PDB file of C-alpha atoms in Angstrom:
ATOM      1  CA  MET G   1      40.516 122.906 202.187  1.00 91.00           C
ATOM      2  CA  LYS G   2      43.588 120.380 201.859  1.00 94.00           C
ATOM      3  CA  PRO G   3      43.251 118.282 198.937  1.00 93.00           C
ATOM      4  CA  THR G   4      42.655 114.798 199.424  1.00 97.00           C
ATOM      5  CA  ASP G   5      44.529 111.781 198.539  1.00 96.00           C
ATOM      6  CA  ILE G   6      42.127 110.968 195.590  1.00 97.00           C
ATOM      7  CA  ASP G   7      42.080 114.885 194.423  1.00 97.00           C
ATOM      8  CA  LEU G   8      45.847 114.197 194.311  1.00 97.00           C
ATOM      9  CA  ALA G   9      45.624 110.932 192.385  1.00 98.00           C
ATOM     10  CA  TRP G  10      43.036 112.468 189.821  1.00 98.00           C
ATOM     11  CA  LYS G  11      45.342 115.307 189.099  1.00 98.00           C
ATOM     12  CA  ALA G  12      48.489 112.919 188.671  1.00 98.00           C
ATOM     13  CA  HIS G  13      46.402 110.681 186.378  1.00 98.00           C
ATOM     14  CA  ALA G  14      45.385 113.954 184.383  1.00 98.00           C
ATOM     15  CA  GLU G  15      48.726 115.240 184.140  1.00 98.00           C
ATOM     16  CA  LYS G  16      49.983 111.794 183.291  1.00 99.00           C
ATOM     17  CA  MET G  17      47.156 111.286 179.977  1.00 99.00           C
ATOM     18  CA  ALA G  18      48.341 115.083 178.847  1.00 99.00           C
ATOM     19  CA  GLU G  19      51.606 113.844 178.570  1.00 99.00           C
ATOM     20  CA  LEU G  20      50.696 110.335 177.105  1.00 99.00           C
ATOM     21  CA  ASN G  21      48.550 112.489 174.473  1.00 99.00           C
ATOM     22  CA  ALA G  22      51.515 114.977 173.541  1.00 99.00           C
ATOM     23  CA  LEU G  23      53.639 111.749 173.074  1.00 99.00           C
ATOM     24  CA  ILE G  24      50.880 110.348 171.186  1.00 99.00           C
ATOM     25  CA  ASP G  25      50.830 113.437 168.778  1.00 98.00           C
ATOM     26  CA  ALA G  26      54.520 113.701 168.464  1.00 99.00           C
ATOM     27  CA  ARG G  27      54.716 110.070 167.190  1.00 99.00           C
ATOM     28  CA  GLU G  28      51.870 110.487 164.736  1.00 98.00           C
ATOM     29  CA  THR G  29      53.910 113.669 163.327  1.00 99.00           C
ATOM     30  CA  ILE G  30      57.248 111.629 163.380  1.00 99.00           C
ATOM     31  CA  GLN G  31      55.764 108.663 161.913  1.00 98.00           C
ATOM     32  CA  ALA G  32      53.778 111.106 158.821  1.00 98.00           C
ATOM     33  CA  GLN G  33      57.288 112.663 158.081  1.00 99.00           C
ATOM     34  CA  ILE G  34      58.922 109.389 157.690  1.00 98.00           C
ATOM     35  CA  GLU G  35      56.256 108.417 155.547  1.00 98.00           C
ATOM     36  CA  ARG G  36      56.726 111.385 153.274  1.00 98.00           C
ATOM     37  CA  ALA G  37      60.266 110.897 153.434  1.00 98.00           C
ATOM     38  CA  SER G  38      60.176 107.289 152.347  1.00 96.00           C
ATOM     39  CA  LEU G  39      58.151 108.439 149.432  1.00 97.00           C
ATOM     40  CA  GLU G  40      60.714 111.170 148.328  1.00 97.00           C
ATOM     41  CA  VAL G  41      63.416 108.751 148.399  1.00 96.00           C
ATOM     42  CA  GLU G  42      61.108 106.329 146.305  1.00 93.00           C
ATOM     43  CA  ALA G  43      60.841 108.967 143.691  1.00 94.00           C
ATOM     44  CA  LEU G  44      64.273 110.162 143.650  1.00 94.00           C
ATOM     45  CA  ALA G  45      65.543 106.576 143.090  1.00 90.00           C
ATOM     46  CA  ALA G  46      62.983 106.074 140.507  1.00 88.00           C
ATOM     47  CA  ALA G  47      63.810 109.295 138.629  1.00 89.00           C
ATOM     48  CA  ALA G  48      67.404 108.406 139.414  1.00 87.00           C
ATOM     49  CA  GLY G  49      66.847 104.831 137.603  1.00 78.00           C
ATOM     50  CA  ASP G  50      65.356 106.808 134.586  1.00 82.00           C
ATOM     51  CA  ALA G  51      67.977 108.841 134.161  1.00 80.00           C
ATOM     52  CA  LEU G  52      70.292 106.042 133.688  1.00 76.00           C
ATOM     53  CA  PRO G  53      71.385 105.408 130.036  1.00 73.00           C
ATOM     54  CA  PHE G  54      70.098 101.391 130.514  1.00 70.00           C
ATOM     55  CA  ALA G  55      67.118 100.050 132.431  1.00 61.00           C
ATOM     56  CA  PHE G  56      67.468  99.688 135.777  1.00 57.00           C
ATOM     57  CA  ASP G  57      65.013  98.395 138.739  1.00 59.00           C
ATOM     58  CA  SER G  58      65.958 100.576 141.573  1.00 55.00           C
ATOM     59  CA  VAL G  59      63.530  98.415 143.650  1.00 59.00           C
ATOM     60  CA  TYR G  60      65.416  95.165 143.494  1.00 57.00           C
ATOM     61  CA  CYS G  61      68.755  96.732 142.493  1.00 59.00           C
ATOM     62  CA  GLN G  62      68.544  94.589 139.545  1.00 55.00           C
ATOM     63  CA  GLU G  63      69.040  94.994 135.678  1.00 51.00           C
ATOM     64  CA  LYS G  64      65.439  95.001 134.287  1.00 50.00           C
ATOM     65  CA  ARG G  65      64.582  92.154 131.683  1.00 46.00           C
TER      66      ARG G  65
END
């Protein structure tokens, strides 16, 4: 039996939804990696600031008062 136009449309819709879901998963994975890397950079900046012989606020790049 030959597929009808509605069958073809539903198949195309299902394929597009699968593609969209894969892209959403990829975006969530990338966002989690960005957040994790940001925390690591903040921790490294804080550690570098602690290693300085004078007080330094790495968040605002100004000396602490």
